[in-house]
PDB file of C-alpha atoms in Angstrom:
ATOM      1  CA  MET C   5     -11.379  35.582  71.931  1.00 68.00           C
ATOM      2  CA  THR C   6     -14.785  35.083  70.401  1.00 82.00           C
ATOM      3  CA  VAL C   7     -15.436  32.518  68.209  1.00 89.00           C
ATOM      4  CA  THR C   8     -18.172  33.227  65.444  1.00 93.00           C
ATOM      5  CA  GLN C   9     -19.429  30.324  62.264  1.00 94.00           C
ATOM      6  CA  PRO C  10     -20.319  32.255  59.367  1.00 94.00           C
ATOM      7  CA  GLU C  11     -21.148  28.967  57.563  1.00 92.00           C
ATOM      8  CA  PRO C  12     -20.589  25.792  58.500  1.00 91.00           C
ATOM      9  CA  GLY C  13     -17.835  24.387  58.872  1.00 92.00           C
ATOM     10  CA  VAL C  14     -15.843  27.637  58.588  1.00 96.00           C
ATOM     11  CA  HIS C  15     -14.719  29.324  62.142  1.00 96.00           C
ATOM     12  CA  VAL C  16     -13.782  33.081  62.763  1.00 97.00           C
ATOM     13  CA  MET C  17     -12.175  34.054  66.400  1.00 95.00           C
ATOM     14  CA  GLY C  18     -11.293  37.510  67.214  1.00 93.00           C
ATOM     15  CA  ASN C  19     -11.982  40.858  66.452  1.00 93.00           C
ATOM     16  CA  PRO C  20     -14.498  41.535  63.790  1.00 92.00           C
ATOM     17  CA  GLY C  21     -12.936  44.921  63.033  1.00 93.00           C
ATOM     18  CA  ALA C  22      -9.040  43.780  63.204  1.00 95.00           C
ATOM     19  CA  LYS C  23      -6.949  45.659  60.211  1.00 95.00           C
ATOM     20  CA  VAL C  24      -6.302  41.784  59.338  1.00 96.00           C
ATOM     21  CA  LYS C  25      -7.903  39.326  57.903  1.00 97.00           C
ATOM     22  CA  LEU C  26      -5.997  36.591  57.960  1.00 97.00           C
ATOM     23  CA  THR C  27      -7.110  32.359  56.640  1.00 98.00           C
ATOM     24  CA  GLU C  28      -5.940  29.154  57.304  1.00 97.00           C
ATOM     25  CA  TYR C  29      -6.438  26.119  54.982  1.00 97.00           C
ATOM     26  CA  VAL C  30      -5.800  23.135  57.353  1.00 97.00           C
ATOM     27  CA  SER C  31      -5.700  19.961  56.852  1.00 97.00           C
ATOM     28  CA  TYR C  32      -5.855  17.132  59.836  1.00 98.00           C
ATOM     29  CA  THR C  33      -3.285  14.800  58.223  1.00 97.00           C
ATOM     30  CA  CYS C  34      -0.672  17.202  57.088  1.00 96.00           C
ATOM     31  CA  PRO C  35       2.533  17.057  58.403  1.00 96.00           C
ATOM     32  CA  HIS C  36       2.904  20.359  57.717  1.00 95.00           C
ATOM     33  CA  CYS C  37       0.470  21.908  59.404  1.00 96.00           C
ATOM     34  CA  ALA C  38       0.502  20.013  62.400  1.00 96.00           C
ATOM     35  CA  HIS C  39       3.808  21.542  62.763  1.00 95.00           C
ATOM     36  CA  PHE C  40       2.380  25.077  61.901  1.00 95.00           C
ATOM     37  CA  GLU C  41       0.467  24.651  65.066  1.00 94.00           C
ATOM     38  CA  GLU C  42       2.806  23.605  67.140  1.00 94.00           C
ATOM     39  CA  GLU C  43       4.942  26.484  65.857  1.00 94.00           C
ATOM     40  CA  ALA C  44       2.597  29.099  65.534  1.00 95.00           C
ATOM     41  CA  GLY C  45      -0.678  27.948  66.941  1.00 93.00           C
ATOM     42  CA  ASP C  46       0.239  30.509  70.465  1.00 93.00           C
ATOM     43  CA  PRO C  47       1.659  33.155  69.219  1.00 95.00           C
ATOM     44  CA  LEU C  48      -0.933  33.726  66.772  1.00 96.00           C
ATOM     45  CA  ARG C  49      -3.215  34.003  69.160  1.00 93.00           C
ATOM     46  CA  LEU C  50      -1.956  35.301  71.475  1.00 94.00           C
ATOM     47  CA  PHE C  51      -0.064  38.270  70.159  1.00 94.00           C
ATOM     48  CA  TYR C  52      -1.928  38.930  66.437  1.00 96.00           C
ATOM     49  CA  VAL C  53      -5.893  37.438  67.536  1.00 96.00           C
ATOM     50  CA  ALA C  54      -6.300  37.880  71.369  1.00 94.00           C
ATOM     51  CA  SER C  55      -4.299  41.705  70.680  1.00 93.00           C
ATOM     52  CA  GLY C  56      -7.360  42.602  67.971  1.00 94.00           C
ATOM     53  CA  LYS C  57      -4.858  43.226  65.376  1.00 94.00           C
ATOM     54  CA  THR C  58      -6.284  39.931  63.337  1.00 96.00           C
ATOM     55  CA  GLU C  59      -8.962  38.174  62.631  1.00 97.00           C
ATOM     56  CA  LEU C  60      -8.311  35.044  62.238  1.00 97.00           C
ATOM     57  CA  GLU C  61     -10.757  31.878  59.955  1.00 97.00           C
ATOM     58  CA  VAL C  62     -10.475  28.593  59.607  1.00 97.00           C
ATOM     59  CA  ARG C  63     -11.625  26.523  56.409  1.00 98.00           C
ATOM     60  CA  HIS C  64     -10.882  22.984  56.114  1.00 97.00           C
ATOM     61  CA  LEU C  65      -9.300  21.064  52.749  1.00 97.00           C
ATOM     62  CA  VAL C  66     -10.132  17.367  53.556  1.00 97.00           C
ATOM     63  CA  ARG C  67      -7.437  15.401  52.211  1.00 95.00           C
ATOM     64  CA  ASP C  68      -8.866  11.806  52.801  1.00 95.00           C
ATOM     65  CA  SER C  69     -11.471   9.928  54.993  1.00 96.00           C
ATOM     66  CA  PHE C  70      -8.753  10.343  58.087  1.00 97.00           C
ATOM     67  CA  ASP C  71      -8.990  13.835  57.298  1.00 98.00           C
ATOM     68  CA  LEU C  72     -12.594  13.784  57.269  1.00 98.00           C
ATOM     69  CA  VAL C  73     -12.956  11.897  60.703  1.00 98.00           C
ATOM     70  CA  ALA C  74     -10.975  14.795  62.555  1.00 98.00           C
ATOM     71  CA  ALA C  75     -12.172  17.765  60.869  1.00 98.00           C
ATOM     72  CA  MET C  76     -15.819  16.408  61.537  1.00 98.00           C
ATOM     73  CA  LEU C  77     -14.929  16.051  65.749  1.00 98.00           C
ATOM     74  CA  ALA C  78     -13.654  19.179  65.188  1.00 98.00           C
ATOM     75  CA  ASN C  79     -16.779  20.536  64.375  1.00 97.00           C
ATOM     76  CA  CYS C  80     -18.398  18.251  67.228  1.00 97.00           C
ATOM     77  CA  GLY C  81     -20.456  20.389  69.891  1.00 95.00           C
ATOM     78  CA  PRO C  82     -20.212  24.455  70.423  1.00 95.00           C
ATOM     79  CA  ILE C  83     -19.021  26.779  68.064  1.00 94.00           C
ATOM     80  CA  ALA C  84     -16.983  27.911  71.063  1.00 93.00           C
ATOM     81  CA  ARG C  85     -15.375  25.052  71.539  1.00 95.00           C
ATOM     82  CA  PHE C  86     -14.116  24.364  68.054  1.00 96.00           C
ATOM     83  CA  ASP C  87     -10.495  26.401  68.394  1.00 94.00           C
ATOM     84  CA  ARG C  88      -9.188  24.009  71.435  1.00 94.00           C
ATOM     85  CA  ASN C  89     -11.114  20.588  69.119  1.00 97.00           C
ATOM     86  CA  HIS C  90      -8.410  21.948  66.196  1.00 96.00           C
ATOM     87  CA  ALA C  91      -5.615  22.655  67.926  1.00 95.00           C
ATOM     88  CA  MET C  92      -6.137  18.681  69.922  1.00 97.00           C
ATOM     89  CA  PHE C  93      -6.049  17.617  66.507  1.00 98.00           C
ATOM     90  CA  MET C  94      -3.093  19.160  65.351  1.00 97.00           C
ATOM     91  CA  LYS C  95      -0.861  18.985  68.241  1.00 96.00           C
ATOM     92  CA  GLU C  96      -1.690  14.912  68.775  1.00 97.00           C
ATOM     93  CA  GLN C  97      -1.220  14.597  65.035  1.00 98.00           C
ATOM     94  CA  THR C  98       2.006  11.978  65.394  1.00 97.00           C
ATOM     95  CA  VAL C  99      -0.106   9.964  67.718  1.00 97.00           C
ATOM     96  CA  TRP C 100      -3.155   9.468  66.608  1.00 98.00           C
ATOM     97  CA  LEU C 101      -2.232   9.048  62.733  1.00 97.00           C
ATOM     98  CA  GLY C 102       0.841   6.568  63.492  1.00 96.00           C
ATOM     99  CA  LYS C 103      -2.134   4.221  65.209  1.00 97.00           C
ATOM    100  CA  LEU C 104      -4.092   4.239  61.702  1.00 96.00           C
ATOM    101  CA  MET C 105      -0.648   4.119  59.755  1.00 94.00           C
ATOM    102  CA  LYS C 106      -0.129   0.659  61.844  1.00 95.00           C
ATOM    103  CA  THR C 107      -3.285  -1.225  61.313  1.00 95.00           C
ATOM    104  CA  THR C 108      -4.033  -4.195  59.875  1.00 95.00           C
ATOM    105  CA  PRO C 109      -5.642  -5.762  56.877  1.00 95.00           C
ATOM    106  CA  ALA C 110      -8.554  -6.705  58.719  1.00 95.00           C
ATOM    107  CA  GLN C 111      -9.023  -2.942  60.257  1.00 94.00           C
ATOM    108  CA  LYS C 112      -8.334  -0.966  56.711  1.00 94.00           C
ATOM    109  CA  ASN C 113     -11.124  -3.305  55.142  1.00 95.00           C
ATOM    110  CA  ARG C 114     -13.157  -1.828  57.880  1.00 95.00           C
ATOM    111  CA  TYR C 115     -12.475   1.726  56.396  1.00 96.00           C
ATOM    112  CA  GLY C 116     -13.820   0.991  53.408  1.00 93.00           C
ATOM    113  CA  ALA C 117     -17.640  -1.420  53.773  1.00 92.00           C
ATOM    114  CA  GLY C 118     -20.757  -1.141  55.258  1.00 94.00           C
ATOM    115  CA  THR C 119     -22.490   2.755  55.333  1.00 97.00           C
ATOM    116  CA  GLN C 120     -20.326   5.527  55.249  1.00 97.00           C
ATOM    117  CA  VAL C 121     -21.477   6.360  58.964  1.00 98.00           C
ATOM    118  CA  ALA C 122     -19.596   2.825  60.107  1.00 97.00           C
ATOM    119  CA  ARG C 123     -16.481   3.512  57.900  1.00 98.00           C
ATOM    120  CA  ARG C 124     -16.317   7.017  60.257  1.00 98.00           C
ATOM    121  CA  MET C 125     -16.968   5.574  63.107  1.00 98.00           C
ATOM    122  CA  ALA C 126     -14.430   2.309  62.607  1.00 97.00           C
ATOM    123  CA  ILE C 127     -11.396   4.946  61.752  1.00 98.00           C
ATOM    124  CA  ALA C 128     -12.490   6.903  65.007  1.00 98.00           C
ATOM    125  CA  LYS C 129     -12.168   3.681  67.658  1.00 98.00           C
ATOM    126  CA  ASP C 130      -8.886   2.912  65.813  1.00 98.00           C
ATOM    127  CA  ALA C 131      -7.492   5.872  65.586  1.00 98.00           C
ATOM    128  CA  GLY C 132      -8.112   6.515  69.461  1.00 98.00           C
ATOM    129  CA  PHE C 133     -10.419   9.835  68.966  1.00 98.00           C
ATOM    130  CA  TYR C 134     -12.853   8.681  71.584  1.00 98.00           C
ATOM    131  CA  PRO C 135     -10.842   8.973  74.508  1.00 98.00           C
ATOM    132  CA  MET C 136      -9.325  12.190  72.467  1.00 98.00           C
ATOM    133  CA  MET C 137     -12.811  13.323  73.005  1.00 98.00           C
ATOM    134  CA  GLN C 138     -13.598  12.464  76.052  1.00 98.00           C
ATOM    135  CA  ARG C 139     -10.867  14.586  77.445  1.00 97.00           C
ATOM    136  CA  ARG C 140     -12.496  17.675  75.653  1.00 97.00           C
ATOM    137  CA  GLY C 141     -15.786  16.676  77.877  1.00 97.00           C
ATOM    138  CA  TYR C 142     -17.671  14.933  75.249  1.00 98.00           C
ATOM    139  CA  ASP C 143     -19.219  11.594  75.886  1.00 97.00           C
ATOM    140  CA  VAL C 144     -19.493   8.452  73.312  1.00 98.00           C
ATOM    141  CA  THR C 145     -23.480   8.988  72.204  1.00 98.00           C
ATOM    142  CA  THR C 146     -22.501  12.872  71.224  1.00 98.00           C
ATOM    143  CA  VAL C 147     -19.264  11.944  69.216  1.00 98.00           C
ATOM    144  CA  ASP C 148     -20.858   8.895  67.522  1.00 98.00           C
ATOM    145  CA  ARG C 149     -23.837  11.679  66.275  1.00 98.00           C
ATOM    146  CA  CYS C 150     -21.346  13.922  65.675  1.00 98.00           C
ATOM    147  CA  LEU C 151     -19.770  11.196  63.233  1.00 98.00           C
ATOM    148  CA  ALA C 152     -23.303  10.380  61.676  1.00 98.00           C
ATOM    149  CA  ASP C 153     -23.480  14.000  60.853  1.00 98.00           C
ATOM    150  CA  ASP C 154     -23.754  12.732  56.857  1.00 97.00           C
ATOM    151  CA  LYS C 155     -24.627  16.462  55.861  1.00 97.00           C
ATOM    152  CA  MET C 156     -21.409  17.585  57.795  1.00 97.00           C
ATOM    153  CA  ALA C 157     -19.647  15.335  55.832  1.00 98.00           C
ATOM    154  CA  GLU C 158     -20.913  15.922  52.718  1.00 97.00           C
ATOM    155  CA  MET C 159     -20.753  19.666  53.628  1.00 97.00           C
ATOM    156  CA  LEU C 160     -16.905  19.422  54.036  1.00 97.00           C
ATOM    157  CA  ALA C 161     -16.206  17.651  51.060  1.00 97.00           C
ATOM    158  CA  ASN C 162     -17.905  20.384  48.861  1.00 97.00           C
ATOM    159  CA  LYS C 163     -16.023  22.952  50.666  1.00 97.00           C
ATOM    160  CA  THR C 164     -12.729  21.331  49.778  1.00 97.00           C
ATOM    161  CA  ALA C 165     -13.323  20.587  46.041  1.00 97.00           C
ATOM    162  CA  SER C 166     -14.719  25.100  45.722  1.00 96.00           C
ATOM    163  CA  TYR C 167     -11.602  25.821  47.852  1.00 97.00           C
ATOM    164  CA  ILE C 168      -9.305  23.919  44.659  1.00 96.00           C
ATOM    165  CA  ARG C 169     -11.991  25.086  41.854  1.00 96.00           C
ATOM    166  CA  ASP C 170     -12.694  28.124  43.143  1.00 95.00           C
ATOM    167  CA  LYS C 171      -9.622  29.961  45.733  1.00 94.00           C
ATOM    168  CA  GLY C 172      -6.675  28.283  44.066  1.00 94.00           C
ATOM    169  CA  VAL C 173      -5.998  25.881  47.407  1.00 95.00           C
ATOM    170  CA  ALA C 174      -3.675  23.623  45.981  1.00 90.00           C
ATOM    171  CA  SER C 175      -2.102  22.021  49.445  1.00 93.00           C
ATOM    172  CA  THR C 176      -1.963  23.282  53.176  1.00 95.00           C
ATOM    173  CA  PRO C 177      -1.131  24.835  54.894  1.00 96.00           C
ATOM    174  CA  ALA C 178      -2.592  27.907  53.010  1.00 96.00           C
ATOM    175  CA  PHE C 179      -3.213  31.006  53.662  1.00 97.00           C
ATOM    176  CA  ALA C 180      -4.897  34.499  52.419  1.00 97.00           C
ATOM    177  CA  ILE C 181      -4.921  37.950  54.049  1.00 97.00           C
ATOM    178  CA  ASP C 182      -8.121  40.010  52.780  1.00 95.00           C
ATOM    179  CA  GLY C 183      -9.033  37.220  50.693  1.00 94.00           C
ATOM    180  CA  VAL C 184      -5.896  37.257  48.850  1.00 95.00           C
ATOM    181  CA  LEU C 185      -3.715  33.865  48.163  1.00 96.00           C
ATOM    182  CA  LEU C 186       0.076  34.242  49.907  1.00 95.00           C
ATOM    183  CA  ALA C 187       2.237  32.647  47.432  1.00 92.00           C
ATOM    184  CA  GLY C 188       5.364  30.902  48.875  1.00 89.00           C
ATOM    185  CA  THR C 189       4.120  31.584  52.126  1.00 92.00           C
ATOM    186  CA  ASN C 190       3.554  28.163  54.082  1.00 88.00           C
ATOM    187  CA  SER C 191       5.754  28.365  57.601  1.00 92.00           C
ATOM    188  CA  TRP C 192       5.193  30.971  60.764  1.00 95.00           C
ATOM    189  CA  ASP C 193       8.350  32.521  59.645  1.00 94.00           C
ATOM    190  CA  SER C 194       7.175  33.402  55.932  1.00 94.00           C
ATOM    191  CA  LEU C 195       3.330  34.297  57.507  1.00 96.00           C
ATOM    192  CA  LYS C 196       4.441  36.239  60.091  1.00 96.00           C
ATOM    193  CA  PHE C 197       6.638  38.341  58.129  1.00 95.00           C
ATOM    194  CA  GLN C 198       3.310  38.664  55.650  1.00 94.00           C
ATOM    195  CA  LEU C 199       1.171  39.698  58.605  1.00 96.00           C
ATOM    196  CA  ASP C 200       4.307  42.025  59.847  1.00 95.00           C
ATOM    197  CA  LEU C 201       4.308  44.079  56.420  1.00 94.00           C
ATOM    198  CA  ARG C 202       0.093  44.951  57.118  1.00 94.00           C
ATOM    199  CA  LEU C 203       0.176  46.091  60.729  1.00 92.00           C
TER     200      LEU C 203
END
């Protein structure tokens, strides 16, 4: 599947001429999003996107500082690596989010003290993001450089605000087909039904 980035923080996979254009709004700290990825990630990409029937656009709805750090690292590196980075953070959510939920008061204090970059690096360290990214071929210097990208952090926050304000996205996962937000659609069964209606 080809991967393009029409604008910063937005990734599009699949055939630009596909009959159906699907947008997914996702949060890495959202348990429902992780469940959706586990259930739908492979069939959606294999049977709908890779077949050329559906173009998939992924947009971030950043809910908190943990979510922001994961989104920044999912966007780290070449555009073509995004999809597998995305899948890794989703499929391992219970592990890394569980670590962050068990942090000590001293660790949590680091998330609210110092520069924004230092805070993001502290979260990444405690969550185990460095070894996760190393498994994907990223060295520590590259991870640190991505975490230090204040412009990326600001852009993700601004886009989140615009999706809520202008697109009416109130929760995740949320989906739109051909630009129209789908009501009552937040599971693979309900989304598959919507896709099949249009194919």
